[in-house]
PDB file of C-alpha atoms in Angstrom:
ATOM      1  CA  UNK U   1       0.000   0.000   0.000  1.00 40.00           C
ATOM      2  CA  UNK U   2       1.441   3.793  -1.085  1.00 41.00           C
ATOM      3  CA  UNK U   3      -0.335   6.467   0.582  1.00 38.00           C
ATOM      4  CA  UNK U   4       0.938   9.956   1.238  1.00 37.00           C
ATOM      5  CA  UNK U   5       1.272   9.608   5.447  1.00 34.00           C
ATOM      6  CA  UNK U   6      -2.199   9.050   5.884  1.00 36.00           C
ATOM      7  CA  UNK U   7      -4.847   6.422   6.104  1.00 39.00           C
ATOM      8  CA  UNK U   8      -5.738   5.234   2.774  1.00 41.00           C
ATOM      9  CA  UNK U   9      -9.545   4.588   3.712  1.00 47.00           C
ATOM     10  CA  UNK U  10     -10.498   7.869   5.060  1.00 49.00           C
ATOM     11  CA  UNK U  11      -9.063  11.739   4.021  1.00 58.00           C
ATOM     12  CA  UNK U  12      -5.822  10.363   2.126  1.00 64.00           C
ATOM     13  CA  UNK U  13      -4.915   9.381  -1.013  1.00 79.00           C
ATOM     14  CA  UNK U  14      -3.068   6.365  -1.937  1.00 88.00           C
ATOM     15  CA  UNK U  15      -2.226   3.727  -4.325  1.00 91.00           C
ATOM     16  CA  UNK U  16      -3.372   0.062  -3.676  1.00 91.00           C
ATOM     17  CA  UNK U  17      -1.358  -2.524  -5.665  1.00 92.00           C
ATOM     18  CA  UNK U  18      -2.945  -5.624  -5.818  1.00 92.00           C
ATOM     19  CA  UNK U  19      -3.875  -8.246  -8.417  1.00 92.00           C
ATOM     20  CA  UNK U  20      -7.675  -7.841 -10.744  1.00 94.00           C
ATOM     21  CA  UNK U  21     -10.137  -9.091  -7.861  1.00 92.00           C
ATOM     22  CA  UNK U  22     -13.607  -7.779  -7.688  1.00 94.00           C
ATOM     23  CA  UNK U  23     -13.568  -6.765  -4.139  1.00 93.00           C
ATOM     24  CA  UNK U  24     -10.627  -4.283  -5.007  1.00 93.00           C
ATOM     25  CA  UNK U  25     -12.118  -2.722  -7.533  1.00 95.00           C
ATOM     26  CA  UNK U  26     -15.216  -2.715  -5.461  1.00 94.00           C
ATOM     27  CA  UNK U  27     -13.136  -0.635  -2.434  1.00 91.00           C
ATOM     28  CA  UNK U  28     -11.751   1.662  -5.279  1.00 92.00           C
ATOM     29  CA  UNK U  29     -15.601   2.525  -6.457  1.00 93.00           C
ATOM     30  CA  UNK U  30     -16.799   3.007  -3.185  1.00 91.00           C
ATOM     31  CA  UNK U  31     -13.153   5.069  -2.049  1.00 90.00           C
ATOM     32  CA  UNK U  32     -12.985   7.725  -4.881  1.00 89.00           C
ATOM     33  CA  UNK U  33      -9.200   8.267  -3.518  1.00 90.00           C
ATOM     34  CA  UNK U  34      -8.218   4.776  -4.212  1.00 92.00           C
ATOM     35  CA  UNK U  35      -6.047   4.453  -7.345  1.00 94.00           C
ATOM     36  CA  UNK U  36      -5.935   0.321  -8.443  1.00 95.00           C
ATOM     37  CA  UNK U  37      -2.121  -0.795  -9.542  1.00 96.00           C
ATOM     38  CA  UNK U  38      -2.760  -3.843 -11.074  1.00 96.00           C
ATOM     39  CA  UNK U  39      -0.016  -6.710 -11.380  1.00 96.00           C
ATOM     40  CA  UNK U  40       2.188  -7.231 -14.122  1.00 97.00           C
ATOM     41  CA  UNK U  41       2.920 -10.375 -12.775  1.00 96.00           C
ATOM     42  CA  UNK U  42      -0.408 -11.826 -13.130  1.00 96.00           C
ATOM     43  CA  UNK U  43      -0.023 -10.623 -16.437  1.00 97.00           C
ATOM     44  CA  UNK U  44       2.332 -12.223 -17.879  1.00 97.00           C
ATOM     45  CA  UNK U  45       1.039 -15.493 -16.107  1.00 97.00           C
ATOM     46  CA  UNK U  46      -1.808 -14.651 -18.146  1.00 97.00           C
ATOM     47  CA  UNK U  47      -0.090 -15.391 -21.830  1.00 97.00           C
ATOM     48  CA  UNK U  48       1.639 -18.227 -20.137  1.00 97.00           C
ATOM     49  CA  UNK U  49      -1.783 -19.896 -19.447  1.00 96.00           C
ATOM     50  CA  UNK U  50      -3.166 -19.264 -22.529  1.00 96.00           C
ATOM     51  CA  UNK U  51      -0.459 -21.637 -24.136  1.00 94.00           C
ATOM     52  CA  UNK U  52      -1.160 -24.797 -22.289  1.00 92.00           C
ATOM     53  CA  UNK U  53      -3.018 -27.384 -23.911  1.00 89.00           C
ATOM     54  CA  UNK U  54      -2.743 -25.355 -27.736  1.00 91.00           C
ATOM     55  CA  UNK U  55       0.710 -25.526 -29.112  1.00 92.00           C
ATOM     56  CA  UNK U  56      -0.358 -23.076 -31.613  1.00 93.00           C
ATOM     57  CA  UNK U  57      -0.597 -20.296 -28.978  1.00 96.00           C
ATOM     58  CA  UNK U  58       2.759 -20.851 -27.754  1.00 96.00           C
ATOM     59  CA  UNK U  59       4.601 -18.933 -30.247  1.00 96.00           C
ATOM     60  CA  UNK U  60       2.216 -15.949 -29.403  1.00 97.00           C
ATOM     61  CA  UNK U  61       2.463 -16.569 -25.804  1.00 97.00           C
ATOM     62  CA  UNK U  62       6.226 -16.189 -26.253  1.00 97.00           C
ATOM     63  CA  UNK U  63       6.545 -13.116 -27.469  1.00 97.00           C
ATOM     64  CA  UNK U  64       4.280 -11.531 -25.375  1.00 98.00           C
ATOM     65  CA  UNK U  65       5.970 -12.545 -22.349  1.00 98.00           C
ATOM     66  CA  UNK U  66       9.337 -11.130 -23.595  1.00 98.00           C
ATOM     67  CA  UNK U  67       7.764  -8.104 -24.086  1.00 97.00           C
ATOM     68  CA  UNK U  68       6.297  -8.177 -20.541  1.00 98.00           C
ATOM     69  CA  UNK U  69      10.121  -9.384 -19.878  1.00 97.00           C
ATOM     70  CA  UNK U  70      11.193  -6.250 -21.607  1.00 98.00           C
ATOM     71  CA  UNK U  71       9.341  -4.143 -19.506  1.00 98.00           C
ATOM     72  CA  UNK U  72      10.591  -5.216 -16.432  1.00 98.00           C
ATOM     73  CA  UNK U  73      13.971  -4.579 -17.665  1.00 98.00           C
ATOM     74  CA  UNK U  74      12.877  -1.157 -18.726  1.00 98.00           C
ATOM     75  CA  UNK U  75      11.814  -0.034 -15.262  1.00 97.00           C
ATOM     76  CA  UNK U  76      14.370  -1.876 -13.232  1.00 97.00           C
ATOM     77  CA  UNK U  77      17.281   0.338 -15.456  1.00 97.00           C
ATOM     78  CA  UNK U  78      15.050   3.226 -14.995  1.00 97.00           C
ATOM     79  CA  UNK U  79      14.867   3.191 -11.402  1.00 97.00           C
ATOM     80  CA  UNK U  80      18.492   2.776 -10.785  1.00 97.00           C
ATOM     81  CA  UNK U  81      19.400   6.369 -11.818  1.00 97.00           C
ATOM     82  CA  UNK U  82      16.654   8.104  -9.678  1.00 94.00           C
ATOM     83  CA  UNK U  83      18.887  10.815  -8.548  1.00 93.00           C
ATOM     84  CA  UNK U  84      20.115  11.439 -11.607  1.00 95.00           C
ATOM     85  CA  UNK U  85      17.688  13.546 -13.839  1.00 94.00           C
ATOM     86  CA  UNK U  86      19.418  13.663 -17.193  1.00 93.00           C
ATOM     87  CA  UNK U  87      19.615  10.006 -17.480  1.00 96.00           C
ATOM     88  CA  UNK U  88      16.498   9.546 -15.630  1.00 96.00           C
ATOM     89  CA  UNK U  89      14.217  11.326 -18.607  1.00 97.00           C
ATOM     90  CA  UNK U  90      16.610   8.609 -20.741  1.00 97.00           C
ATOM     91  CA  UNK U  91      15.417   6.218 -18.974  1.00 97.00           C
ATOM     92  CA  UNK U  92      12.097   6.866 -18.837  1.00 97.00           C
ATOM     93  CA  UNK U  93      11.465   7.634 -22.332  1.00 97.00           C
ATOM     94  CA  UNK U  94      12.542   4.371 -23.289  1.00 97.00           C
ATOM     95  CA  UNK U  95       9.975   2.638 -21.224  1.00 98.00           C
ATOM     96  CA  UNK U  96       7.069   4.874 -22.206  1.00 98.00           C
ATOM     97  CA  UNK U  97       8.327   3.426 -25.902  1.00 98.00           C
ATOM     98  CA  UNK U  98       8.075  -0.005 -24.610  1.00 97.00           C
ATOM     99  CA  UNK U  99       4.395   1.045 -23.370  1.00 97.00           C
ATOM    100  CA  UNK U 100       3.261   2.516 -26.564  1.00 98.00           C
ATOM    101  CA  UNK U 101       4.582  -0.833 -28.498  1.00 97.00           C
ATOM    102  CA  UNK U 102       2.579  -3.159 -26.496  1.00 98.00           C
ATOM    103  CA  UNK U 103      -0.409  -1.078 -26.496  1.00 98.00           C
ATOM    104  CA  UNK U 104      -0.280  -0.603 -30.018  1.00 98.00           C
ATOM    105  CA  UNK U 105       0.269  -4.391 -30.505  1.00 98.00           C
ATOM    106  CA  UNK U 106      -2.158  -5.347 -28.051  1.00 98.00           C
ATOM    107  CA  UNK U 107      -4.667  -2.899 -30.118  1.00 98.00           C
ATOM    108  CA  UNK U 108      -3.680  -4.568 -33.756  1.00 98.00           C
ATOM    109  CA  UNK U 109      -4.250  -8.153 -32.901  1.00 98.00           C
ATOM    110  CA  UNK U 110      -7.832  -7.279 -31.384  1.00 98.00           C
ATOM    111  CA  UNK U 111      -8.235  -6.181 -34.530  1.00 97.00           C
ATOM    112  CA  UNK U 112      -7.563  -9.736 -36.072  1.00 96.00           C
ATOM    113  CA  UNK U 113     -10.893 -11.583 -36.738  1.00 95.00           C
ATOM    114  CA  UNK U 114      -9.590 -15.161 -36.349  1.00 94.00           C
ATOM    115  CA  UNK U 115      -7.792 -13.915 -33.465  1.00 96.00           C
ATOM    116  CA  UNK U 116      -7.836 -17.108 -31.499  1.00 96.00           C
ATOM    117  CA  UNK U 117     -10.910 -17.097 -28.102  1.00 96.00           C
ATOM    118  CA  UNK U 118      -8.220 -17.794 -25.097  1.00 96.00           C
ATOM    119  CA  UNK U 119      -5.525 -15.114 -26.682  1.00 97.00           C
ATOM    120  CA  UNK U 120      -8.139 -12.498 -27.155  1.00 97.00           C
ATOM    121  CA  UNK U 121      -9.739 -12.990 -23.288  1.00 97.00           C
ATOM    122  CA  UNK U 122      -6.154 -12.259 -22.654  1.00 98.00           C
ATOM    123  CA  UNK U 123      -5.642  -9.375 -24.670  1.00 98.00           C
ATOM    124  CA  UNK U 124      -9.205  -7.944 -23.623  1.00 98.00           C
ATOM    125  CA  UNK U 125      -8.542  -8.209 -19.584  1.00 98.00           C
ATOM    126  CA  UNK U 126      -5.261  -6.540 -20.534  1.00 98.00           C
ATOM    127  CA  UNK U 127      -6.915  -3.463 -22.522  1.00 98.00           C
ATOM    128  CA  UNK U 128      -9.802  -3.434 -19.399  1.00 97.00           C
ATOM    129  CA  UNK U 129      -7.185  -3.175 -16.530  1.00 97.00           C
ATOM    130  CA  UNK U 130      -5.069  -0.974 -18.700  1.00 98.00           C
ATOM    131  CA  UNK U 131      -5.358   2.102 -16.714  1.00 96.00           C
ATOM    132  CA  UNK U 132      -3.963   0.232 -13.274  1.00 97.00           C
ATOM    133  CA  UNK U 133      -1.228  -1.351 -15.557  1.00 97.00           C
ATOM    134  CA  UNK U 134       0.535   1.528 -16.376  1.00 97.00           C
ATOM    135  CA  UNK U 135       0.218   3.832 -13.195  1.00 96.00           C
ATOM    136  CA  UNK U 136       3.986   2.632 -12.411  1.00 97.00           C
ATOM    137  CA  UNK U 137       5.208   4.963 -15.691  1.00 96.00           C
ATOM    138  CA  UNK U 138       4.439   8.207 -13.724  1.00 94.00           C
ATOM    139  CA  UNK U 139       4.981   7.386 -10.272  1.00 94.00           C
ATOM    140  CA  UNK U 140       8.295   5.200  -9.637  1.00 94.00           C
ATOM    141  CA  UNK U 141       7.342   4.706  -5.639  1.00 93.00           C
ATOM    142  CA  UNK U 142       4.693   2.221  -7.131  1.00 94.00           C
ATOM    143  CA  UNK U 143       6.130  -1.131  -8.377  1.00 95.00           C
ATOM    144  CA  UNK U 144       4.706  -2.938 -11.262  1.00 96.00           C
ATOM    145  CA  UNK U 145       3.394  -5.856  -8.961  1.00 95.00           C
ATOM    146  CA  UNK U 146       2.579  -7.041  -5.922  1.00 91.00           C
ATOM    147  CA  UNK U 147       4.573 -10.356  -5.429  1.00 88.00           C
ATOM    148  CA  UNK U 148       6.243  -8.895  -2.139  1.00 83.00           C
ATOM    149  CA  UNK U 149       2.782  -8.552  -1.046  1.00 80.00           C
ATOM    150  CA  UNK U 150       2.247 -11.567  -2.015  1.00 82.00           C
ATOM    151  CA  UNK U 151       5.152 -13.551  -0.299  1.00 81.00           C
ATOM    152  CA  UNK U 152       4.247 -11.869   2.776  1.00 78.00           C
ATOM    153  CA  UNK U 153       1.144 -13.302   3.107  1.00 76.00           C
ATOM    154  CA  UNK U 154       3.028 -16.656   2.499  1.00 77.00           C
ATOM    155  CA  UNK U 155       3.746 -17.153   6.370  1.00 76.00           C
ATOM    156  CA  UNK U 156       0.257 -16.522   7.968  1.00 76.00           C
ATOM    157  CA  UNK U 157      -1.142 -18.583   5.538  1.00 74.00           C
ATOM    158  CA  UNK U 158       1.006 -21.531   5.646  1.00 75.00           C
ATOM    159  CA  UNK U 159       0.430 -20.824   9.659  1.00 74.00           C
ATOM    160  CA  UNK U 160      -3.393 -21.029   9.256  1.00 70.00           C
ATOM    161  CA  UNK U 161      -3.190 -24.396   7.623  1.00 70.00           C
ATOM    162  CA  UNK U 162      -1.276 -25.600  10.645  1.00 72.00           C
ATOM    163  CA  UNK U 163      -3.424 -23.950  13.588  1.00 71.00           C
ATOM    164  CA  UNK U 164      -6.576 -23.940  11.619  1.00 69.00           C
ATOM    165  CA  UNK U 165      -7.394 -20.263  12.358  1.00 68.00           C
ATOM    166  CA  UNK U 166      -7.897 -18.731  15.599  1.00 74.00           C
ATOM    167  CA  UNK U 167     -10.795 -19.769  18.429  1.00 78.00           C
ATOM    168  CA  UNK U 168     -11.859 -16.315  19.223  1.00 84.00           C
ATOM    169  CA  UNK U 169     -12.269 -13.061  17.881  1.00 86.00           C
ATOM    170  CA  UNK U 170      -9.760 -11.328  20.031  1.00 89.00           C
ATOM    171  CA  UNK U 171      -6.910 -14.069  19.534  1.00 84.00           C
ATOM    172  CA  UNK U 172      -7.594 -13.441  15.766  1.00 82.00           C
ATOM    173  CA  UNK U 173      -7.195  -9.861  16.307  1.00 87.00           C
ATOM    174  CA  UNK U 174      -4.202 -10.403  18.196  1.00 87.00           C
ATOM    175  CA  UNK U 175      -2.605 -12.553  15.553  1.00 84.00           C
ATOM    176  CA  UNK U 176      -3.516  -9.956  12.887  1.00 84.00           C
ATOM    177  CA  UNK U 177      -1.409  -7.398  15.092  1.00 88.00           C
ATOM    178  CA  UNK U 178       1.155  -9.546  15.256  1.00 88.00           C
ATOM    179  CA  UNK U 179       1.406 -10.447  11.272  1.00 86.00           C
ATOM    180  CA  UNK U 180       1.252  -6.367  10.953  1.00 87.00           C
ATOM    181  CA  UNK U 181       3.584  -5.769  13.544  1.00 92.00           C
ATOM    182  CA  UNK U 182       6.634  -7.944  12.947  1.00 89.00           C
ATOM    183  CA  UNK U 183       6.419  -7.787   8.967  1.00 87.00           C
ATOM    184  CA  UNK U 184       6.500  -3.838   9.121  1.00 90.00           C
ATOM    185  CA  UNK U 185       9.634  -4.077  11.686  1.00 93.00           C
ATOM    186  CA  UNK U 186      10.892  -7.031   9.011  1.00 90.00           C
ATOM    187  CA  UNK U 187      10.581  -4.713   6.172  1.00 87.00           C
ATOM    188  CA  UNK U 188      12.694  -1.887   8.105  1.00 92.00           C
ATOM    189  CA  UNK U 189      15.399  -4.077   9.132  1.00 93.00           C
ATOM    190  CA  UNK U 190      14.235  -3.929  12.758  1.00 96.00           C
ATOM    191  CA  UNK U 191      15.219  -6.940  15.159  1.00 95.00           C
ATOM    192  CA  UNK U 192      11.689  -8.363  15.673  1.00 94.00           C
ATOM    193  CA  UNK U 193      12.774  -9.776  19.665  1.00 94.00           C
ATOM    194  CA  UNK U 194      14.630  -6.277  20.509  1.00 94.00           C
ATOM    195  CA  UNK U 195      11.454  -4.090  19.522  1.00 96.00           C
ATOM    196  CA  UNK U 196       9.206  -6.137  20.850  1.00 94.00           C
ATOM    197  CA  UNK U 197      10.643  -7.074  24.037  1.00 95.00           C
ATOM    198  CA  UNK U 198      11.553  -2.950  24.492  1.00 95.00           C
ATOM    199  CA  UNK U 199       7.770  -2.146  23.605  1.00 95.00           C
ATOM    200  CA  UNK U 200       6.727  -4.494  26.014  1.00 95.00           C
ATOM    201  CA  UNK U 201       8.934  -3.218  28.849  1.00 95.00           C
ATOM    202  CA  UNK U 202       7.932   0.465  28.071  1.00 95.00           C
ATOM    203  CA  UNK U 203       4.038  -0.711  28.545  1.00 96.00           C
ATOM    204  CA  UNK U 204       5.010  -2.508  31.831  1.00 96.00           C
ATOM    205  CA  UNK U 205       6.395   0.580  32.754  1.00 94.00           C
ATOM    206  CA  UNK U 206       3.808   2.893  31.368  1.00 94.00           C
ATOM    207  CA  UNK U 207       1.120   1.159  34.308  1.00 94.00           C
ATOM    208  CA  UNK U 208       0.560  -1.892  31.713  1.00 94.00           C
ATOM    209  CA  UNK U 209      -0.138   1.108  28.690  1.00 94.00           C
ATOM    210  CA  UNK U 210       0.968   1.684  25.416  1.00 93.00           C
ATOM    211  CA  UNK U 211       3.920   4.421  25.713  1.00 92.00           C
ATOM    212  CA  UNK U 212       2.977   8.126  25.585  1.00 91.00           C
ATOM    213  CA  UNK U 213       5.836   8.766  22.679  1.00 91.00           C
ATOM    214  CA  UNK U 214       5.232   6.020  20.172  1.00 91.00           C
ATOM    215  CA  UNK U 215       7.851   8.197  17.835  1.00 92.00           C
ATOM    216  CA  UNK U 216      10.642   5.743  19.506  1.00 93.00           C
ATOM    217  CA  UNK U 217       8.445   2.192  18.055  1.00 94.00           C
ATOM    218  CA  UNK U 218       7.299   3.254  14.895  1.00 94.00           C
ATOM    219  CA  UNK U 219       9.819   3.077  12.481  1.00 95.00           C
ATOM    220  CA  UNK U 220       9.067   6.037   9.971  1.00 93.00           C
ATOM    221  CA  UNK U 221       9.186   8.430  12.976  1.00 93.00           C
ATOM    222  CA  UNK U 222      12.067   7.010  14.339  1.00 94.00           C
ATOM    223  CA  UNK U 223      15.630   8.932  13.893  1.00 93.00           C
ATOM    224  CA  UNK U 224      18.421   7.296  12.304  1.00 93.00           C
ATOM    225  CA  UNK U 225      20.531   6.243  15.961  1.00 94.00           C
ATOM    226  CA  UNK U 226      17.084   4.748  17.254  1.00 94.00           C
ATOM    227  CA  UNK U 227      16.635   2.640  14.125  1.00 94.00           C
ATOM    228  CA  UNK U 228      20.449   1.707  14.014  1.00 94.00           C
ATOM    229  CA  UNK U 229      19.912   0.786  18.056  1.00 93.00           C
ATOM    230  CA  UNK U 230      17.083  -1.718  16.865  1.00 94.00           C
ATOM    231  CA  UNK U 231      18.685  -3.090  14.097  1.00 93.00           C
ATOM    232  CA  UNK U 232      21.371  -4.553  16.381  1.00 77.00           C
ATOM    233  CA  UNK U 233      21.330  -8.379  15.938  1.00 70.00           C
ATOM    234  CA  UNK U 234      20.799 -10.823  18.374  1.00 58.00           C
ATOM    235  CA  UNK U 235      24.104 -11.680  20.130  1.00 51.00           C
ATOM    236  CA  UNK U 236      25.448 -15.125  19.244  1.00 50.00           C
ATOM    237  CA  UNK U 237      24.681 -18.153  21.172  1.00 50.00           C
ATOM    238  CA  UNK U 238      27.152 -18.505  24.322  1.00 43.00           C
TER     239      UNK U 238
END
């Protein structure tokens, strides 16, 4: 999720990247500030699926993932010179090229009467989610899919299988906090036992409530000494 500081259901704006499910397109109707980022990912898998079962689409399905292949290259060298304008609008112009040639391929072989039913479902979902597709061209903080997200999710789930869910409401609320709480200090580089066990400490000390500055336990108001202090790793085994 890319919001500007602010919750994304409510008075800010944001960006949700997510794959072509109903109920996010649904949130984005209802949420006027929502902007969808659709997944290249799902995409290409897309083209790739088309191909099983009818050699004769695998040619087509080919190319089409290069191009999707292409892309990715595109925006990967693109975003590796973000401080640097002049090769920056470089950059950038040669992906918007990339853009224009799939769209206007995409565009010519809808044209194509015998067009083949499984590669034009695929060529149809990619002109309808079009607009999400391509939100990554003008703003580089959004990436062009949401396989972190994705892999993320990996561990609860695999979890749920295990311990088949929670047996109240407020352990699954807990467990929710939890899967928020440790993957956000994950994704900052935080040690998950030193934050915790601190936070826990300053509660005990706080008459068994949350601290009065949370600036020192949330990362993106933390200074740089705090967050080097919690990114200490756990001392090795005596």
């Amino acid at each position: 999720m890319i919001s500007n500081g602010r919750s994304i259901i409510g008075e800010g704006e944001g960006t949700l990247v997510c794959d072509r499910y109903s109920a996010y397109k649904k949130l984005a109707k209802d949420h006027p500030l929502i902007f969808l980022a659709f997944c290249w990912a799902h995409v290409r898998r897309d083209f790739i699926d088309a191909c099983r079962g009818d050699s004769d689409l695998y040619k087509w399905s080919t190319v089409w993932v290069n191009r999707i292949g292409r892309l990715y290259y595109l925006n990967e060298q693109r975003l590796l010179v973000r401080n640097d304008p002049q090769q920056w609008l470089t950059r950038q112009l040669r992906l918007e090229k990339q853009v224009e040639l799939i769209t206007s391929q995409r565009d010519q072989e809808l044209t194509r009467p015998r067009l083949a039913p499984k590669a034009r479902k695929v060529l149809e979902s990619l002109a309808n989610h079009w607009e999400g597709l391509v939100r990554f061209i003008q703003n580089p903080d959004v990436p062009m899919d949401n396989n972190i997200a994705e892999q993320t999710l990996r561990g609860p789930v695999v979890g749920r299988k295990n311990y088949y869910g929670s047996g109240s409401e407020w352990s699954t609320e807990l467990a929710a906090w939890l899967f928020t709480v440790l993957t956000t200090l994950k994704l900052w580089k935080i040690n998950q036992k030193l934050w915790l066990t601190g936070y826990l400490e300053a509660c005990i000390a706080n008459d068994r409530q949350p601290p009065e500055d949370l600036s020192q336990w949330i990362p993106w108001l933390m200074d740089e000494s705090r967050l080097n202090e919690l990114r200490i790793h756990d001392p090795p085994a005596s």
